[in-house]
Structure formats: C-alpha cells, structure tokens
Short mmCIF file of C-alpha atoms in Angstrom, two decimals:
data_model
loop_
_atom_site.label_atom_id
_atom_site.label_comp_id
_atom_site.label_asym_id
_atom_site.label_seq_id
_atom_site.Cartn_x
_atom_site.Cartn_y
_atom_site.Cartn_z
CA MET A 28 -5.21 -6.56 5.83
CA SER A 29 -4.39 -4.42 2.82
CA GLU A 30 -2.48 -5.88 -0.08
CA ARG A 31 0.74 -4.17 -1.06
CA ILE A 32 1.21 -3.61 -4.77
CA SER A 33 4.42 -5.21 -5.96
CA LEU A 34 7.00 -3.45 -8.11
CA GLN A 35 6.17 -5.94 -10.87
CA ASP A 36 2.52 -4.84 -10.73
CA VAL A 37 3.56 -1.18 -10.82
CA LEU A 38 5.74 -1.82 -13.87
CA ARG A 39 3.00 -3.76 -15.64
CA ASP A 40 0.16 -1.34 -14.83
CA TYR A 41 1.90 2.06 -14.82
CA GLY A 42 5.35 1.75 -16.40
CA VAL A 43 8.76 2.59 -14.98
CA PRO A 44 8.67 5.09 -12.08
CA LEU A 45 10.90 8.13 -12.20
CA VAL A 46 11.69 7.67 -8.51
CA THR A 47 10.71 5.38 -5.64
CA LEU A 48 10.48 6.94 -2.19
CA ASP A 49 10.90 4.35 0.58
CA VAL A 50 9.08 5.04 3.83
CA LYS A 51 11.07 3.87 6.86
CA ALA A 52 10.82 4.42 10.61
CA SER A 53 12.58 3.46 13.83
CA GLU A 54 11.25 0.58 15.92
CA ALA A 55 9.93 3.02 18.55
CA GLU A 56 8.20 5.09 15.86
CA CYS A 57 6.61 1.92 14.42
CA HIS A 58 5.19 0.91 17.79
CA LYS A 59 3.86 4.42 18.38
CA LEU A 60 2.27 4.53 14.89
CA ARG A 61 0.83 1.03 15.34
CA GLU A 62 -0.88 1.93 18.61
CA HIS A 63 -2.15 5.22 17.21
CA LEU A 64 -3.63 3.45 14.15
CA LYS A 65 -5.28 0.84 16.38
CA THR A 66 -6.86 3.63 18.44
CA LEU A 67 -8.02 5.60 15.40
CA THR A 68 -9.44 2.57 13.63
CA LYS A 69 -10.97 1.04 16.77
CA ASP A 70 -8.64 -1.99 16.56
CA LYS A 71 -9.19 -2.58 12.84
CA GLU A 72 -6.13 -3.32 10.77
CA GLN A 73 -5.96 -0.38 8.38
CA GLY A 74 -5.74 3.38 8.51
CA TYR A 75 -3.85 5.96 6.54
CA LEU A 76 -1.26 8.60 7.18
CA GLU A 77 -1.30 11.73 5.04
CA ILE A 78 1.88 13.68 4.32
CA ASN A 79 1.10 15.82 1.25
CA CYS A 80 0.15 12.51 -0.34
CA SER A 81 -1.69 9.44 0.83
CA PHE A 82 -0.34 5.94 1.20
CA PHE A 83 -1.71 3.06 3.18
CA ILE A 84 0.04 1.27 6.02
CA ASP A 85 -1.65 -1.48 7.94
CA ILE A 86 -0.74 -3.08 11.26
CA HIS A 87 0.26 -6.31 9.52
CA ASP A 88 2.76 -4.37 7.36
CA ILE A 89 4.23 -2.70 10.45
CA ASP A 90 4.68 -6.09 12.09
CA ARG A 91 6.30 -7.54 8.94
CA TYR A 92 8.64 -4.50 8.72
CA LEU A 93 9.67 -4.85 12.37
CA VAL A 94 10.72 -8.49 11.92
CA GLY A 95 12.65 -7.67 8.74
CA GLU A 96 10.24 -9.31 6.31
CA LEU A 97 9.67 -6.01 4.44
CA PRO A 98 12.41 -3.53 3.43
CA ASN A 99 10.21 -0.50 4.16
CA LEU A 100 6.84 0.51 5.58
CA SER A 101 5.64 1.65 2.19
CA ALA A 102 6.92 2.93 -1.13
CA ILE A 103 5.67 5.89 -3.09
CA TYR A 104 6.21 5.66 -6.83
CA ALA A 105 6.46 8.91 -8.78
CA PHE A 106 6.23 8.99 -12.55
CA PRO A 107 7.38 11.71 -14.95
CA GLU A 108 3.80 12.95 -15.37
CA ASP A 109 3.57 13.43 -11.59
CA VAL A 110 6.35 16.03 -11.62
CA LYS A 111 4.96 19.55 -11.83
CA VAL A 112 6.69 22.88 -12.14
CA HIS A 113 5.74 25.79 -9.91
CA LYS A 114 5.97 29.14 -11.67
CA GLU A 115 6.52 32.14 -9.47
CA GLU A 116 4.51 35.20 -10.41
#
C-alpha cells in the first residue's frame, strides 16, 4: 500500500500550493480502473496512471474512496514555480 502525503506534509515540505487538482471518478470508473491496475500489476496493490503528469493510486485508496473515507482518488499540488509560459514563435 502506498502512503498518501497529507496536506500538512505538503505545506511543511513544499509550502502553499498555488492550486490543488482533485482527481475524482464515478463508481463504475473506479471498479474498471481497479481491475485494470490489478491486471497490470499482477495483483499487486500499486500502479500508476499517467496523464501529462504522474500520480500514484493504489487499490487500497480506490477502496477507501468508494466507501467515502477519502474525498478524492488523488490530489495534484501545483506551485507557482510549476507554472510555465509557452511562447509562440
């Protein structure tokens, strides 16, 4: 099982985030993702999903989210230094 970093740990280690992006999904999507992760990881508890960034979701977190114990599947914290500007040429 992976350990989720708490907001208090983020604040202590990195400072105040500019934005927090909550990752949420429907119950059907959670079950589909859970089964897919189990297949990919050969029934181990952890895998990762990449969407122009990486964040970790484990099966235990999906189960906790489904029963309402967690408010989201994951959270992505972005800080001012993470924001880049694209200049068109």
